[in-house]
């Protein structure tokens, strides 16, 4: 089994989105009043070459996102910027890796935000799995008002519902196996969106957490810092704590979508907390 990190362009957001400020409605408003942008952050998607077939986790950005400055939605128009070339979309990049999109058996979406479902058009022949609750939240005009882009989904988009059962996986209360072997598992990581999921890949003794937007980087997860868009701070914080405790219980590599270190961390298998453990020895 091999996991590929596929960077599908970059994104810039407000610092108040990365690290929430204040509480409740004021926290979400803070994104609009914040004058500070992040650096250009990567948007990763993942391809798992598995003996049971290739599994793609999230599909990254698409070039249609370059049109967001023309959007009527205030968030899309003013609070996010994208960079992406056509050849940086996931389809051409898989092709370069020798993976035809027809070889992709399953596509799992952590959630349906536009920088995660932006490459869906490359997978008309794959089984696509999305949490039912997330699909409901993102669909129709209500979804568009929430900032989703259901109008950009391919016309054939009709994902299979990913309904996690109350079967615990480690500390995660709900899970769903994605392979017969049980080495790729979806777990509920609610917070960033109410039905957000993460995908755990067990390889040798190490668990790779394809974490979507549970946090924008590892330090924020370890610090229990909730982002500025989560609708429920308590639930988000509980998810971050669960991941942190999980990572203490076994060798874990944490791979959020927009963490600039995720690509290197995957290749070097840098475990959660490893830098922190090395630092005192170096001093
Ligand atoms: Zn998101």
PDB file of C-alpha atoms and ligand atoms in Angstrom:
ATOM      1  CA  UNK A   1       0.000   0.000   0.000  1.00  0.00           C
ATOM      2  CA  UNK A   2       1.281   3.438  -0.894  1.00  0.00           C
ATOM      3  CA  UNK A   3      -0.182   6.872  -0.074  1.00  0.00           C
ATOM      4  CA  UNK A   4       0.403   9.783  -2.467  1.00  0.00           C
ATOM      5  CA  UNK A   5       0.036  13.437  -1.454  1.00  0.00           C
ATOM      6  CA  UNK A   6      -1.355  15.380  -4.401  1.00  0.00           C
ATOM      7  CA  UNK A   7      -1.208  19.157  -4.118  1.00  0.00           C
ATOM      8  CA  UNK A   8      -4.028  20.736  -6.113  1.00  0.00           C
ATOM      9  CA  UNK A   9      -3.005  24.385  -6.123  1.00  0.00           C
ATOM     10  CA  UNK A  10      -3.025  26.765  -3.185  1.00  0.00           C
ATOM     11  CA  UNK A  11      -5.484  28.841  -1.180  1.00  0.00           C
ATOM     12  CA  UNK A  12      -5.336  31.986   0.933  1.00  0.00           C
ATOM     13  CA  UNK A  13      -7.806  32.600   3.758  1.00  0.00           C
ATOM     14  CA  UNK A  14      -8.109  35.027   6.655  1.00  0.00           C
ATOM     15  CA  UNK A  15      -6.088  34.331   9.790  1.00  0.00           C
ATOM     16  CA  UNK A  16      -9.327  34.519  11.822  1.00  0.00           C
ATOM     17  CA  UNK A  17     -10.567  31.496   9.862  1.00  0.00           C
ATOM     18  CA  UNK A  18      -7.471  29.443  10.687  1.00  0.00           C
ATOM     19  CA  UNK A  19      -7.646  30.332  14.374  1.00  0.00           C
ATOM     20  CA  UNK A  20     -11.090  31.284  15.649  1.00  0.00           C
ATOM     21  CA  UNK A  21     -11.436  34.552  17.614  1.00  0.00           C
ATOM     22  CA  UNK A  22     -14.206  35.130  20.130  1.00  0.00           C
ATOM     23  CA  UNK A  23     -17.292  32.970  20.391  1.00  0.00           C
ATOM     24  CA  UNK A  24     -20.558  32.269  18.613  1.00  0.00           C
ATOM     25  CA  UNK A  25     -21.636  34.563  15.815  1.00  0.00           C
ATOM     26  CA  UNK A  26     -18.838  37.056  16.564  1.00  0.00           C
ATOM     27  CA  UNK A  27     -16.314  34.333  15.831  1.00  0.00           C
ATOM     28  CA  UNK A  28     -17.719  33.853  12.342  1.00  0.00           C
ATOM     29  CA  UNK A  29     -18.042  37.614  11.796  1.00  0.00           C
ATOM     30  CA  UNK A  30     -14.367  38.018  12.748  1.00  0.00           C
ATOM     31  CA  UNK A  31     -13.369  36.426   9.427  1.00  0.00           C
ATOM     32  CA  UNK A  32     -15.041  39.306   7.570  1.00  0.00           C
ATOM     33  CA  UNK A  33     -13.500  42.037   9.709  1.00  0.00           C
ATOM     34  CA  UNK A  34     -10.011  40.507   9.763  1.00  0.00           C
ATOM     35  CA  UNK A  35      -7.591  42.348   7.471  1.00  0.00           C
ATOM     36  CA  UNK A  36      -4.916  39.657   7.660  1.00  0.00           C
ATOM     37  CA  UNK A  37      -4.443  36.894   5.127  1.00  0.00           C
ATOM     38  CA  UNK A  38      -2.510  33.655   5.540  1.00  0.00           C
ATOM     39  CA  UNK A  39       0.342  32.770   3.213  1.00  0.00           C
ATOM     40  CA  UNK A  40      -0.637  30.689   0.188  1.00  0.00           C
ATOM     41  CA  UNK A  41      -1.500  27.319   1.736  1.00  0.00           C
ATOM     42  CA  UNK A  42      -1.462  24.001  -0.125  1.00  0.00           C
ATOM     43  CA  UNK A  43      -4.657  22.084  -0.802  1.00  0.00           C
ATOM     44  CA  UNK A  44      -3.845  18.382  -0.660  1.00  0.00           C
ATOM     45  CA  UNK A  45      -5.826  15.444  -1.911  1.00  0.00           C
ATOM     46  CA  UNK A  46      -4.703  11.860  -1.302  1.00  0.00           C
ATOM     47  CA  UNK A  47      -4.498   8.688  -3.355  1.00  0.00           C
ATOM     48  CA  UNK A  48      -4.081   5.337  -1.615  1.00  0.00           C
ATOM     49  CA  UNK A  49      -2.762   2.550  -3.856  1.00  0.00           C
ATOM     50  CA  UNK A  50      -4.379  -0.379  -2.061  1.00  0.00           C
ATOM     51  CA  UNK A  51      -4.445  -4.073  -3.045  1.00  0.00           C
ATOM     52  CA  UNK A  52      -8.261  -3.791  -3.199  1.00  0.00           C
ATOM     53  CA  UNK A  53      -8.060  -0.841  -5.614  1.00  0.00           C
ATOM     54  CA  UNK A  54      -7.096   2.822  -5.581  1.00  0.00           C
ATOM     55  CA  UNK A  55      -8.912   4.980  -3.006  1.00  0.00           C
ATOM     56  CA  UNK A  56      -8.885   8.764  -3.406  1.00  0.00           C
ATOM     57  CA  UNK A  57      -9.562  10.915  -0.347  1.00  0.00           C
ATOM     58  CA  UNK A  58     -10.822  14.386  -1.290  1.00  0.00           C
ATOM     59  CA  UNK A  59     -10.492  15.690  -4.844  1.00  0.00           C
ATOM     60  CA  UNK A  60      -8.945  19.108  -4.173  1.00  0.00           C
ATOM     61  CA  UNK A  61      -9.394  22.294  -6.131  1.00  0.00           C
ATOM     62  CA  UNK A  62     -10.595  22.785  -9.708  1.00  0.00           C
ATOM     63  CA  UNK A  63      -9.932  25.718 -12.043  1.00  0.00           C
ATOM     64  CA  UNK A  64     -13.583  26.824 -11.682  1.00  0.00           C
ATOM     65  CA  UNK A  65     -12.552  28.180  -8.253  1.00  0.00           C
ATOM     66  CA  UNK A  66     -10.649  30.961 -10.025  1.00  0.00           C
ATOM     67  CA  UNK A  67     -14.079  32.507 -10.635  1.00  0.00           C
ATOM     68  CA  UNK A  68     -14.927  32.957  -6.948  1.00  0.00           C
ATOM     69  CA  UNK A  69     -14.062  36.725  -7.006  1.00  0.00           C
ATOM     70  CA  UNK A  70     -17.143  37.131  -9.238  1.00  0.00           C
ATOM     71  CA  UNK A  71     -19.404  35.271  -6.802  1.00  0.00           C
ATOM     72  CA  UNK A  72     -22.397  36.913  -5.114  1.00  0.00           C
ATOM     73  CA  UNK A  73     -21.580  35.029  -1.930  1.00  0.00           C
ATOM     74  CA  UNK A  74     -19.647  37.402   0.369  1.00  0.00           C
ATOM     75  CA  UNK A  75     -17.339  34.678   1.677  1.00  0.00           C
ATOM     76  CA  UNK A  76     -16.393  33.448  -1.786  1.00  0.00           C
ATOM     77  CA  UNK A  77     -16.042  36.957  -3.131  1.00  0.00           C
ATOM     78  CA  UNK A  78     -13.950  38.515  -0.384  1.00  0.00           C
ATOM     79  CA  UNK A  79     -12.670  35.959   2.118  1.00  0.00           C
ATOM     80  CA  UNK A  80     -10.888  33.304   0.051  1.00  0.00           C
ATOM     81  CA  UNK A  81      -8.461  33.269  -2.908  1.00  0.00           C
ATOM     82  CA  UNK A  82      -7.404  30.309  -5.012  1.00  0.00           C
ATOM     83  CA  UNK A  83      -4.516  29.501  -7.337  1.00  0.00           C
ATOM     84  CA  UNK A  84      -4.689  26.467  -9.583  1.00  0.00           C
ATOM     85  CA  UNK A  85      -3.683  25.503 -13.120  1.00  0.00           C
ATOM     86  CA  UNK A  86      -5.614  22.919 -15.126  1.00  0.00           C
ATOM     87  CA  UNK A  87      -2.707  20.441 -14.956  1.00  0.00           C
ATOM     88  CA  UNK A  88      -2.656  20.784 -11.148  1.00  0.00           C
ATOM     89  CA  UNK A  89      -6.128  19.274 -10.875  1.00  0.00           C
ATOM     90  CA  UNK A  90      -6.189  15.767  -9.437  1.00  0.00           C
ATOM     91  CA  UNK A  91      -6.991  13.939 -12.700  1.00  0.00           C
ATOM     92  CA  UNK A  92      -3.842  14.970 -14.617  1.00  0.00           C
ATOM     93  CA  UNK A  93      -1.685  14.465 -11.518  1.00  0.00           C
ATOM     94  CA  UNK A  94      -2.963  10.903 -11.009  1.00  0.00           C
ATOM     95  CA  UNK A  95      -2.232  10.268 -14.672  1.00  0.00           C
ATOM     96  CA  UNK A  96       1.380  11.410 -14.131  1.00  0.00           C
ATOM     97  CA  UNK A  97       1.607   8.927 -11.259  1.00  0.00           C
ATOM     98  CA  UNK A  98       0.473   6.160 -13.618  1.00  0.00           C
ATOM     99  CA  UNK A  99      -3.003   5.972 -12.090  1.00  0.00           C
ATOM    100  CA  UNK A 100      -5.867   6.275 -14.561  1.00  0.00           C
ATOM    101  CA  UNK A 101      -8.997   7.768 -13.043  1.00  0.00           C
ATOM    102  CA  UNK A 102     -10.788   4.567 -14.158  1.00  0.00           C
ATOM    103  CA  UNK A 103      -8.458   2.703 -11.771  1.00  0.00           C
ATOM    104  CA  UNK A 104      -9.903   4.658  -8.853  1.00  0.00           C
ATOM    105  CA  UNK A 105     -12.359   2.360  -7.136  1.00  0.00           C
ATOM    106  CA  UNK A 106     -13.572   4.711  -4.433  1.00  0.00           C
ATOM    107  CA  UNK A 107     -13.521   8.449  -3.763  1.00  0.00           C
ATOM    108  CA  UNK A 108     -14.155   9.487  -0.162  1.00  0.00           C
ATOM    109  CA  UNK A 109     -14.900  13.121   0.629  1.00  0.00           C
ATOM    110  CA  UNK A 110     -14.085  14.379   4.139  1.00  0.00           C
ATOM    111  CA  UNK A 111     -16.681  17.101   3.543  1.00  0.00           C
ATOM    112  CA  UNK A 112     -18.092  19.011   0.583  1.00  0.00           C
ATOM    113  CA  UNK A 113     -16.348  22.373   0.813  1.00  0.00           C
ATOM    114  CA  UNK A 114     -15.301  23.630  -2.627  1.00  0.00           C
ATOM    115  CA  UNK A 115     -11.598  22.882  -2.224  1.00  0.00           C
ATOM    116  CA  UNK A 116     -12.369  19.223  -1.423  1.00  0.00           C
ATOM    117  CA  UNK A 117     -15.005  18.447  -4.051  1.00  0.00           C
ATOM    118  CA  UNK A 118     -13.445  20.617  -6.797  1.00  0.00           C
ATOM    119  CA  UNK A 119     -11.965  17.663  -8.714  1.00  0.00           C
ATOM    120  CA  UNK A 120     -15.069  15.445  -8.731  1.00  0.00           C
ATOM    121  CA  UNK A 121     -15.463  15.766 -12.503  1.00  0.00           C
ATOM    122  CA  UNK A 122     -12.430  13.475 -12.952  1.00  0.00           C
ATOM    123  CA  UNK A 123     -14.208  10.492 -11.378  1.00  0.00           C
ATOM    124  CA  UNK A 124     -17.369   9.634 -13.325  1.00  0.00           C
ATOM    125  CA  UNK A 125     -16.645   5.887 -13.045  1.00  0.00           C
ATOM    126  CA  UNK A 126     -15.763   5.644  -9.348  1.00  0.00           C
ATOM    127  CA  UNK A 127     -17.927   4.928  -6.341  1.00  0.00           C
ATOM    128  CA  UNK A 128     -18.146   8.211  -4.453  1.00  0.00           C
ATOM    129  CA  UNK A 129     -18.865   8.176  -0.742  1.00  0.00           C
ATOM    130  CA  UNK A 130     -20.117  11.180   1.227  1.00  0.00           C
ATOM    131  CA  UNK A 131     -21.678  11.420   4.670  1.00  0.00           C
ATOM    132  CA  UNK A 132     -25.467  11.734   4.248  1.00  0.00           C
ATOM    133  CA  UNK A 133     -25.637  14.631   6.667  1.00  0.00           C
ATOM    134  CA  UNK A 134     -22.913  16.518   4.810  1.00  0.00           C
ATOM    135  CA  UNK A 135     -24.711  15.964   1.499  1.00  0.00           C
ATOM    136  CA  UNK A 136     -27.937  17.364   2.979  1.00  0.00           C
ATOM    137  CA  UNK A 137     -26.126  20.417   4.364  1.00  0.00           C
ATOM    138  CA  UNK A 138     -24.389  21.154   1.056  1.00  0.00           C
ATOM    139  CA  UNK A 139     -27.282  20.585  -1.346  1.00  0.00           C
ATOM    140  CA  UNK A 140     -29.606  23.072  -2.998  1.00  0.00           C
ATOM    141  CA  UNK A 141     -29.993  26.761  -2.328  1.00  0.00           C
ATOM    142  CA  UNK A 142     -29.541  26.269   1.411  1.00  0.00           C
ATOM    143  CA  UNK A 143     -26.151  24.737   0.640  1.00  0.00           C
ATOM    144  CA  UNK A 144     -25.232  27.635  -1.630  1.00  0.00           C
ATOM    145  CA  UNK A 145     -26.157  30.124   1.093  1.00  0.00           C
ATOM    146  CA  UNK A 146     -23.886  28.198   3.439  1.00  0.00           C
ATOM    147  CA  UNK A 147     -21.037  28.722   0.930  1.00  0.00           C
ATOM    148  CA  UNK A 148     -21.046  25.295  -0.743  1.00  0.00           C
ATOM    149  CA  UNK A 149     -21.005  25.003  -4.550  1.00  0.00           C
ATOM    150  CA  UNK A 150     -23.567  22.256  -5.356  1.00  0.00           C
ATOM    151  CA  UNK A 151     -24.121  24.016  -8.704  1.00  0.00           C
ATOM    152  CA  UNK A 152     -20.552  22.982  -9.610  1.00  0.00           C
ATOM    153  CA  UNK A 153     -21.081  19.267  -8.963  1.00  0.00           C
ATOM    154  CA  UNK A 154     -21.027  17.133 -12.118  1.00  0.00           C
ATOM    155  CA  UNK A 155     -24.554  16.349 -13.372  1.00  0.00           C
ATOM    156  CA  UNK A 156     -23.971  12.633 -12.640  1.00  0.00           C
ATOM    157  CA  UNK A 157     -22.965  13.308  -9.015  1.00  0.00           C
ATOM    158  CA  UNK A 158     -25.037  10.951  -6.864  1.00  0.00           C
ATOM    159  CA  UNK A 159     -22.767   9.773  -4.046  1.00  0.00           C
ATOM    160  CA  UNK A 160     -23.338   6.669  -1.990  1.00  0.00           C
ATOM    161  CA  UNK A 161     -24.190   7.573   1.600  1.00  0.00           C
ATOM    162  CA  UNK A 162     -21.359   7.049   4.041  1.00  0.00           C
ATOM    163  CA  UNK A 163     -23.218   6.360   7.258  1.00  0.00           C
ATOM    164  CA  UNK A 164     -20.783   5.727  10.046  1.00  0.00           C
ATOM    165  CA  UNK A 165     -21.966   3.156  12.554  1.00  0.00           C
ATOM    166  CA  UNK A 166     -21.662   3.458  16.296  1.00  0.00           C
ATOM    167  CA  UNK A 167     -18.673   1.153  16.120  1.00  0.00           C
ATOM    168  CA  UNK A 168     -15.771   2.778  17.958  1.00  0.00           C
ATOM    169  CA  UNK A 169     -12.340   2.871  16.359  1.00  0.00           C
ATOM    170  CA  UNK A 170      -9.828   3.688  19.046  1.00  0.00           C
ATOM    171  CA  UNK A 171     -11.282   6.766  20.694  1.00  0.00           C
ATOM    172  CA  UNK A 172     -13.442   7.690  17.702  1.00  0.00           C
ATOM    173  CA  UNK A 173     -17.060   6.914  18.558  1.00  0.00           C
ATOM    174  CA  UNK A 174     -18.259   6.161  15.023  1.00  0.00           C
ATOM    175  CA  UNK A 175     -16.476   4.477  12.151  1.00  0.00           C
ATOM    176  CA  UNK A 176     -16.901   2.628   8.894  1.00  0.00           C
ATOM    177  CA  UNK A 177     -14.435   0.258   7.217  1.00  0.00           C
ATOM    178  CA  UNK A 178     -13.573   1.250   3.673  1.00  0.00           C
ATOM    179  CA  UNK A 179     -11.612  -1.898   2.791  1.00  0.00           C
ATOM    180  CA  UNK A 180     -12.228  -5.601   3.429  1.00  0.00           C
ATOM    181  CA  UNK A 181      -8.840  -5.704   5.126  1.00  0.00           C
ATOM    182  CA  UNK A 182      -9.998  -3.064   7.600  1.00  0.00           C
ATOM    183  CA  UNK A 183      -6.841  -1.026   7.121  1.00  0.00           C
ATOM    184  CA  UNK A 184      -8.633   2.040   5.709  1.00  0.00           C
ATOM    185  CA  UNK A 185     -11.369   3.334   7.985  1.00  0.00           C
ATOM    186  CA  UNK A 186     -13.574   6.433   7.987  1.00  0.00           C
ATOM    187  CA  UNK A 187     -14.097   7.993  11.418  1.00  0.00           C
ATOM    188  CA  UNK A 188     -16.409  10.800  12.482  1.00  0.00           C
ATOM    189  CA  UNK A 189     -14.488  14.017  13.173  1.00  0.00           C
ATOM    190  CA  UNK A 190     -17.304  16.559  13.553  1.00  0.00           C
ATOM    191  CA  UNK A 191     -16.513  20.225  14.004  1.00  0.00           C
ATOM    192  CA  UNK A 192     -15.298  22.070  10.914  1.00  0.00           C
ATOM    193  CA  UNK A 193     -18.593  20.816   9.476  1.00  0.00           C
ATOM    194  CA  UNK A 194     -21.164  18.925  11.521  1.00  0.00           C
ATOM    195  CA  UNK A 195     -20.659  15.689   9.557  1.00  0.00           C
ATOM    196  CA  UNK A 196     -16.976  15.989   8.713  1.00  0.00           C
ATOM    197  CA  UNK A 197     -15.119  12.674   8.511  1.00  0.00           C
ATOM    198  CA  UNK A 198     -11.440  11.721   8.454  1.00  0.00           C
ATOM    199  CA  UNK A 199      -9.841   8.645   6.922  1.00  0.00           C
ATOM    200  CA  UNK A 200      -7.371   6.536   8.915  1.00  0.00           C
ATOM    201  CA  UNK A 201      -4.905   4.415   6.968  1.00  0.00           C
ATOM    202  CA  UNK A 202      -3.080   1.712   8.906  1.00  0.00           C
ATOM    203  CA  UNK A 203       0.286   0.910   7.376  1.00  0.00           C
ATOM    204  CA  UNK A 204       2.739  -1.277   9.290  1.00  0.00           C
ATOM    205  CA  UNK A 205       2.653   0.092  12.853  1.00  0.00           C
ATOM    206  CA  UNK A 206       1.693   3.631  11.824  1.00  0.00           C
ATOM    207  CA  UNK A 207      -1.725   5.267  11.458  1.00  0.00           C
ATOM    208  CA  UNK A 208      -1.939   8.022   8.829  1.00  0.00           C
ATOM    209  CA  UNK A 209      -4.789  10.433   9.558  1.00  0.00           C
ATOM    210  CA  UNK A 210      -6.101  12.031   6.361  1.00  0.00           C
ATOM    211  CA  UNK A 211      -7.709  14.732   8.413  1.00  0.00           C
ATOM    212  CA  UNK A 212      -9.421  17.083   5.953  1.00  0.00           C
ATOM    213  CA  UNK A 213     -10.058  20.372   7.726  1.00  0.00           C
ATOM    214  CA  UNK A 214     -10.239  19.109  11.326  1.00  0.00           C
ATOM    215  CA  UNK A 215      -7.591  21.791  11.839  1.00  0.00           C
ATOM    216  CA  UNK A 216      -5.498  23.809   9.398  1.00  0.00           C
ATOM    217  CA  UNK A 217      -2.229  22.472  10.795  1.00  0.00           C
ATOM    218  CA  UNK A 218      -0.858  20.088  13.398  1.00  0.00           C
ATOM    219  CA  UNK A 219       0.078  22.731  15.982  1.00  0.00           C
ATOM    220  CA  UNK A 220      -3.541  23.934  16.077  1.00  0.00           C
ATOM    221  CA  UNK A 221      -4.745  20.360  16.682  1.00  0.00           C
ATOM    222  CA  UNK A 222      -2.239  19.866  19.504  1.00  0.00           C
ATOM    223  CA  UNK A 223      -3.212  23.224  20.991  1.00  0.00           C
ATOM    224  CA  UNK A 224      -6.933  22.412  20.761  1.00  0.00           C
ATOM    225  CA  UNK A 225      -7.456  25.627  18.775  1.00  0.00           C
ATOM    226  CA  UNK A 226     -10.842  25.658  17.037  1.00  0.00           C
ATOM    227  CA  UNK A 227     -11.048  27.335  13.611  1.00  0.00           C
ATOM    228  CA  UNK A 228     -13.245  30.314  12.774  1.00  0.00           C
ATOM    229  CA  UNK A 229     -15.870  28.465  10.721  1.00  0.00           C
ATOM    230  CA  UNK A 230     -16.893  25.567  12.972  1.00  0.00           C
ATOM    231  CA  UNK A 231     -20.479  26.048  14.036  1.00  0.00           C
ATOM    232  CA  UNK A 232     -20.034  24.253  17.353  1.00  0.00           C
ATOM    233  CA  UNK A 233     -16.852  25.071  19.260  1.00  0.00           C
ATOM    234  CA  UNK A 234     -17.397  22.424  21.942  1.00  0.00           C
ATOM    235  CA  UNK A 235     -17.766  19.602  19.423  1.00  0.00           C
ATOM    236  CA  UNK A 236     -14.764  20.834  17.420  1.00  0.00           C
ATOM    237  CA  UNK A 237     -12.598  20.993  20.513  1.00  0.00           C
ATOM    238  CA  UNK A 238     -13.665  17.459  21.511  1.00  0.00           C
ATOM    239  CA  UNK A 239     -12.646  16.180  18.060  1.00  0.00           C
ATOM    240  CA  UNK A 240      -9.227  17.850  18.298  1.00  0.00           C
ATOM    241  CA  UNK A 241      -8.747  16.347  21.772  1.00  0.00           C
ATOM    242  CA  UNK A 242      -9.740  12.906  20.485  1.00  0.00           C
ATOM    243  CA  UNK A 243      -7.159  13.073  17.693  1.00  0.00           C
ATOM    244  CA  UNK A 244      -4.506  14.280  20.117  1.00  0.00           C
ATOM    245  CA  UNK A 245      -5.135  11.456  22.592  1.00  0.00           C
ATOM    246  CA  UNK A 246      -5.360   8.928  19.729  1.00  0.00           C
ATOM    247  CA  UNK A 247      -1.956  10.110  18.483  1.00  0.00           C
ATOM    248  CA  UNK A 248      -0.477   9.562  21.938  1.00  0.00           C
ATOM    249  CA  UNK A 249      -1.758   5.994  22.021  1.00  0.00           C
ATOM    250  CA  UNK A 250      -0.048   4.818  18.795  1.00  0.00           C
ATOM    251  CA  UNK A 251       2.411   6.075  16.160  1.00  0.00           C
ATOM    252  CA  UNK A 252       0.360   8.574  14.170  1.00  0.00           C
ATOM    253  CA  UNK A 253       1.072  10.842  11.201  1.00  0.00           C
ATOM    254  CA  UNK A 254      -1.415  13.746  11.055  1.00  0.00           C
ATOM    255  CA  UNK A 255      -2.152  15.078   7.572  1.00  0.00           C
ATOM    256  CA  UNK A 256      -4.548  18.036   7.381  1.00  0.00           C
ATOM    257  CA  UNK A 257      -5.483  19.288   3.901  1.00  0.00           C
ATOM    258  CA  UNK A 258      -3.899  22.736   4.212  1.00  0.00           C
ATOM    259  CA  UNK A 259      -0.894  22.108   6.464  1.00  0.00           C
ATOM    260  CA  UNK A 260       2.225  23.202   4.508  1.00  0.00           C
ATOM    261  CA  UNK A 261       4.118  20.333   6.196  1.00  0.00           C
ATOM    262  CA  UNK A 262       1.666  17.537   5.321  1.00  0.00           C
ATOM    263  CA  UNK A 263       3.452  16.492   2.112  1.00  0.00           C
ATOM    264  CA  UNK A 264       6.872  16.174   3.762  1.00  0.00           C
ATOM    265  CA  UNK A 265       5.367  14.644   6.880  1.00  0.00           C
ATOM    266  CA  UNK A 266       3.836  11.831   4.826  1.00  0.00           C
ATOM    267  CA  UNK A 267       7.103  11.054   3.024  1.00  0.00           C
ATOM    268  CA  UNK A 268       9.268  11.239   6.163  1.00  0.00           C
ATOM    269  CA  UNK A 269       6.605   9.554   8.361  1.00  0.00           C
ATOM    270  CA  UNK A 270       7.025  12.279  10.959  1.00  0.00           C
ATOM    271  CA  UNK A 271       4.848  11.270  13.877  1.00  0.00           C
ATOM    272  CA  UNK A 272       2.644  13.625  15.865  1.00  0.00           C
ATOM    273  CA  UNK A 273       4.696  15.188  18.629  1.00  0.00           C
ATOM    274  CA  UNK A 274       8.021  13.988  17.211  1.00  0.00           C
ATOM    275  CA  UNK A 275       9.408  17.528  16.823  1.00  0.00           C
ATOM    276  CA  UNK A 276       8.369  18.295  20.367  1.00  0.00           C
ATOM    277  CA  UNK A 277      10.151  15.197  21.645  1.00  0.00           C
ATOM    278  CA  UNK A 278      13.301  15.927  19.659  1.00  0.00           C
ATOM    279  CA  UNK A 279      13.501  19.594  20.679  1.00  0.00           C
ATOM    280  CA  UNK A 280      14.489  19.109  24.367  1.00  0.00           C
ATOM    281  CA  UNK A 281      17.233  16.617  23.395  1.00  0.00           C
ATOM    282  CA  UNK A 282      18.674  19.115  20.930  1.00  0.00           C
ATOM    283  CA  UNK A 283      18.735  21.884  23.529  1.00  0.00           C
TER     284      UNK A 283
HETATM  285 ZN1  LIG B   1     -13.473  22.981   4.691  1.00  0.00          ZN
END
